[in-house]
PDB file of C-alpha atoms in Angstrom:
ATOM      1  CA  MET A 215      23.194   7.656 -10.457  1.00 84.00           C
ATOM      2  CA  ALA A 216      20.929   9.746 -12.679  1.00 94.00           C
ATOM      3  CA  LYS A 217      18.413   8.569 -15.260  1.00 96.00           C
ATOM      4  CA  TYR A 218      18.362  10.040 -18.747  1.00 96.00           C
ATOM      5  CA  LEU A 219      16.087   9.507 -21.712  1.00 96.00           C
ATOM      6  CA  LEU A 220      17.841   9.255 -25.081  1.00 96.00           C
ATOM      7  CA  LEU A 221      15.298  10.110 -27.782  1.00 93.00           C
ATOM      8  CA  LYS A 222      15.838   8.970 -31.350  1.00 88.00           C
ATOM      9  CA  HIS A 223      13.987  11.331 -33.674  1.00 81.00           C
ATOM     10  CA  TYR A 224      13.154   9.857 -37.064  1.00 74.00           C
ATOM     11  CA  ARG A 225      12.006  13.286 -38.207  1.00 69.00           C
ATOM     12  CA  GLY A 226      12.110  16.672 -36.547  1.00 65.00           C
ATOM     13  CA  ALA A 227      15.704  16.700 -35.328  1.00 74.00           C
ATOM     14  CA  PRO A 228      18.590  18.410 -37.140  1.00 77.00           C
ATOM     15  CA  ALA A 229      19.697  16.437 -40.193  1.00 81.00           C
ATOM     16  CA  ALA A 230      22.149  13.609 -39.616  1.00 84.00           C
ATOM     17  CA  VAL A 231      25.443  13.471 -41.509  1.00 86.00           C
ATOM     18  CA  ASN A 232      24.377  10.222 -43.235  1.00 88.00           C
ATOM     19  CA  ASP A 233      20.881  11.581 -43.873  1.00 86.00           C
ATOM     20  CA  VAL A 234      19.235   8.762 -45.833  1.00 89.00           C
ATOM     21  CA  PRO A 235      15.718   7.980 -44.524  1.00 84.00           C
ATOM     22  CA  MET A 236      15.376   4.469 -43.117  1.00 85.00           C
ATOM     23  CA  ASP A 237      12.616   3.638 -45.608  1.00 85.00           C
ATOM     24  CA  ARG A 238      15.330   3.786 -48.295  1.00 92.00           C
ATOM     25  CA  TRP A 239      17.724   1.405 -46.501  1.00 92.00           C
ATOM     26  CA  THR A 240      18.183  -2.175 -47.617  1.00 95.00           C
ATOM     27  CA  PRO A 241      16.955  -4.980 -45.339  1.00 95.00           C
ATOM     28  CA  GLU A 242      20.609  -5.741 -44.529  1.00 96.00           C
ATOM     29  CA  GLU A 243      21.264  -2.116 -43.520  1.00 95.00           C
ATOM     30  CA  ILE A 244      18.224  -2.173 -41.234  1.00 93.00           C
ATOM     31  CA  SER A 245      19.340  -5.463 -39.664  1.00 95.00           C
ATOM     32  CA  THR A 246      22.841  -4.081 -39.080  1.00 96.00           C
ATOM     33  CA  HIS A 247      21.396  -0.942 -37.467  1.00 94.00           C
ATOM     34  CA  VAL A 248      19.097  -2.940 -35.172  1.00 93.00           C
ATOM     35  CA  GLN A 249      21.953  -5.266 -34.187  1.00 96.00           C
ATOM     36  CA  TYR A 250      24.120  -2.255 -33.295  1.00 96.00           C
ATOM     37  CA  MET A 251      21.336  -1.012 -31.023  1.00 94.00           C
ATOM     38  CA  ARG A 252      20.992  -4.448 -29.388  1.00 95.00           C
ATOM     39  CA  ASP A 253      24.751  -4.757 -28.870  1.00 97.00           C
ATOM     40  CA  PHE A 254      24.893  -1.250 -27.393  1.00 97.00           C
ATOM     41  CA  ALA A 255      22.073  -2.086 -24.946  1.00 97.00           C
ATOM     42  CA  ALA A 256      23.726  -5.394 -24.004  1.00 97.00           C
ATOM     43  CA  ARG A 257      26.993  -3.607 -23.246  1.00 97.00           C
ATOM     44  CA  LEU A 258      25.146  -1.145 -20.998  1.00 97.00           C
ATOM     45  CA  GLU A 259      23.344  -4.021 -19.283  1.00 98.00           C
ATOM     46  CA  GLY A 260      26.783  -5.350 -18.420  1.00 98.00           C
ATOM     47  CA  THR A 261      27.813  -2.058 -16.806  1.00 97.00           C
ATOM     48  CA  GLY A 262      24.466  -1.639 -15.019  1.00 97.00           C
ATOM     49  CA  GLU A 263      23.659   1.530 -16.991  1.00 98.00           C
ATOM     50  CA  PHE A 264      20.819   0.169 -19.149  1.00 97.00           C
ATOM     51  CA  VAL A 265      17.234   0.562 -17.948  1.00 97.00           C
ATOM     52  CA  ASP A 266      15.006   0.032 -21.010  1.00 96.00           C
ATOM     53  CA  ALA A 267      14.660   0.775 -24.722  1.00 96.00           C
ATOM     54  CA  GLN A 268      11.852   0.556 -27.248  1.00 94.00           C
ATOM     55  CA  ALA A 269      11.310   1.290 -30.905  1.00 89.00           C
ATOM     56  CA  LEU A 270       8.082   3.103 -31.727  1.00 87.00           C
ATOM     57  CA  ALA A 271       5.644   2.721 -34.630  1.00 83.00           C
ATOM     58  CA  ALA A 272       5.032   5.754 -36.842  1.00 77.00           C
ATOM     59  CA  GLU A 273       1.315   5.810 -36.009  1.00 77.00           C
ATOM     60  CA  GLY A 274       0.018   7.697 -33.000  1.00 77.00           C
ATOM     61  CA  THR A 275      -2.986   9.562 -31.683  1.00 77.00           C
ATOM     62  CA  TRP A 276      -3.262  12.747 -29.652  1.00 77.00           C
ATOM     63  CA  VAL A 277      -5.729  12.397 -26.755  1.00 83.00           C
ATOM     64  CA  ARG A 278      -7.080  14.986 -24.334  1.00 84.00           C
ATOM     65  CA  TYR A 279      -9.610  15.171 -21.514  1.00 89.00           C
ATOM     66  CA  ASP A 280     -12.864  16.846 -22.611  1.00 88.00           C
ATOM     67  CA  GLY A 281     -14.732  17.212 -19.329  1.00 91.00           C
ATOM     68  CA  GLU A 282     -16.480  15.116 -16.724  1.00 94.00           C
ATOM     69  CA  GLY A 283     -18.656  12.387 -18.246  1.00 94.00           C
ATOM     70  CA  ARG A 284     -17.428  13.026 -21.772  1.00 91.00           C
ATOM     71  CA  PRO A 285     -15.249  10.673 -23.792  1.00 88.00           C
ATOM     72  CA  PRO A 286     -11.677  11.750 -24.478  1.00 88.00           C
ATOM     73  CA  VAL A 287     -11.141  13.801 -27.603  1.00 85.00           C
ATOM     74  CA  THR A 288      -8.773  12.254 -30.126  1.00 82.00           C
ATOM     75  CA  ASP A 289      -7.015  13.651 -33.129  1.00 74.00           C
ATOM     76  CA  GLY A 290      -4.650  11.736 -35.353  1.00 62.00           C
ATOM     77  CA  PRO A 291      -2.861   9.624 -36.300  1.00 57.00           C
ATOM     78  CA  PHE A 292      -0.119  12.012 -37.328  1.00 54.00           C
ATOM     79  CA  ALA A 293       2.474   9.886 -39.111  1.00 51.00           C
ATOM     80  CA  GLU A 294       2.865  12.753 -41.602  1.00 55.00           C
ATOM     81  CA  THR A 295       3.939  15.206 -38.921  1.00 54.00           C
ATOM     82  CA  LYS A 296       7.368  16.803 -39.181  1.00 55.00           C
ATOM     83  CA  ASP A 297       8.286  15.387 -35.754  1.00 65.00           C
ATOM     84  CA  LEU A 298       8.399  11.640 -35.296  1.00 74.00           C
ATOM     85  CA  ILE A 299      10.068   9.796 -32.413  1.00 81.00           C
ATOM     86  CA  ALA A 300      11.519   6.516 -33.669  1.00 84.00           C
ATOM     87  CA  GLY A 301      12.406   5.132 -30.261  1.00 90.00           C
ATOM     88  CA  TRP A 302      14.025   5.748 -26.926  1.00 93.00           C
ATOM     89  CA  MET A 303      16.480   4.368 -24.443  1.00 96.00           C
ATOM     90  CA  VAL A 304      16.577   4.994 -20.709  1.00 97.00           C
ATOM     91  CA  ILE A 305      19.989   4.912 -19.066  1.00 97.00           C
ATOM     92  CA  ASP A 306      21.030   5.239 -15.441  1.00 97.00           C
ATOM     93  CA  VAL A 307      24.491   6.772 -15.306  1.00 97.00           C
ATOM     94  CA  GLY A 308      26.820   8.707 -13.041  1.00 96.00           C
ATOM     95  CA  GLY A 309      25.959  12.082 -14.536  1.00 95.00           C
ATOM     96  CA  TYR A 310      25.333  14.295 -17.514  1.00 95.00           C
ATOM     97  CA  GLU A 311      28.802  13.846 -19.029  1.00 96.00           C
ATOM     98  CA  ARG A 312      28.352  10.060 -19.178  1.00 97.00           C
ATOM     99  CA  ALA A 313      24.874  10.453 -20.701  1.00 97.00           C
ATOM    100  CA  VAL A 314      26.313  12.675 -23.437  1.00 96.00           C
ATOM    101  CA  GLU A 315      29.193  10.241 -24.009  1.00 97.00           C
ATOM    102  CA  LEU A 316      26.768   7.329 -24.480  1.00 97.00           C
ATOM    103  CA  ALA A 317      24.463   9.371 -26.723  1.00 95.00           C
ATOM    104  CA  GLY A 318      27.475  10.145 -28.896  1.00 95.00           C
ATOM    105  CA  GLU A 319      28.240   6.438 -29.219  1.00 95.00           C
ATOM    106  CA  LEU A 320      24.625   5.637 -30.022  1.00 94.00           C
ATOM    107  CA  SER A 321      24.675   8.351 -32.689  1.00 93.00           C
ATOM    108  CA  ALA A 322      27.246   6.266 -34.556  1.00 93.00           C
ATOM    109  CA  ALA A 323      24.756   3.473 -35.323  1.00 93.00           C
ATOM    110  CA  PRO A 324      25.193   2.386 -38.941  1.00 94.00           C
ATOM    111  CA  GLY A 325      22.732   3.465 -41.603  1.00 92.00           C
ATOM    112  CA  ALA A 326      22.765   3.602 -45.383  1.00 93.00           C
ATOM    113  CA  GLY A 327      25.870   2.044 -46.877  1.00 93.00           C
ATOM    114  CA  GLY A 328      26.816   0.697 -43.447  1.00 93.00           C
ATOM    115  CA  GLN A 329      28.235   4.106 -42.556  1.00 93.00           C
ATOM    116  CA  PRO A 330      27.533   5.750 -39.177  1.00 93.00           C
ATOM    117  CA  ILE A 331      24.436   7.928 -39.212  1.00 91.00           C
ATOM    118  CA  HIS A 332      25.863  10.620 -36.941  1.00 91.00           C
ATOM    119  CA  GLU A 333      22.261  11.363 -35.990  1.00 89.00           C
ATOM    120  CA  TRP A 334      21.296  13.903 -33.364  1.00 89.00           C
ATOM    121  CA  LEU A 335      19.905  12.340 -30.181  1.00 92.00           C
ATOM    122  CA  GLU A 336      17.984  14.264 -27.572  1.00 92.00           C
ATOM    123  CA  VAL A 337      19.316  13.732 -24.025  1.00 96.00           C
ATOM    124  CA  ARG A 338      16.688  14.492 -21.355  1.00 94.00           C
ATOM    125  CA  PRO A 339      17.257  14.023 -17.615  1.00 95.00           C
ATOM    126  CA  PHE A 340      14.477  12.500 -15.536  1.00 94.00           C
ATOM    127  CA  LEU A 341      12.908  15.013 -13.185  1.00 89.00           C
ATOM    128  CA  THR A 342      14.004  13.928  -9.723  1.00 81.00           C
ATOM    129  CA  GLU A 343      12.451  16.687  -7.622  1.00 75.00           C
ATOM    130  CA  PRO A 344       9.418  18.889  -8.221  1.00 72.00           C
ATOM    131  CA  PRO A 345      10.431  22.244  -9.671  1.00 70.00           C
ATOM    132  CA  THR A 346      10.720  25.028  -7.144  1.00 76.00           C
ATOM    133  CA  ILE A 347       8.920  28.258  -7.937  1.00 78.00           C
ATOM    134  CA  THR A 348      10.322  31.384  -6.325  1.00 78.00           C
ATOM    135  CA  GLU A 349       9.008  34.890  -6.596  1.00 73.00           C
TER     136      GLU A 349
END
């Protein structure tokens, strides 16, 4: 089994086919979308492929170390940034092909008008071994 992170970009990814921003959806469209996500996760729980999923708020802060004895430096929040991660799902599947298959299904979550979004999802494998550097 291999773990993959499915990233849902609210902004910053290529445009979806049904490219209507969620802040213009009706409450019913949002509820339908969220229920699709819950049903998808429940199905993967049944197959043992679901690990975790979370939606993320738009607000965030960048933080960095600024030296011994100094407080961390912060900058943000950056809700206006062009890139915004809306949420993520971690799956544990047999391989890359299955991860892509599931991402394709998740991309069909309904959006405006109840039609599938056809959004782009980023599929990232978990790093299982430290990278090897050769010269």
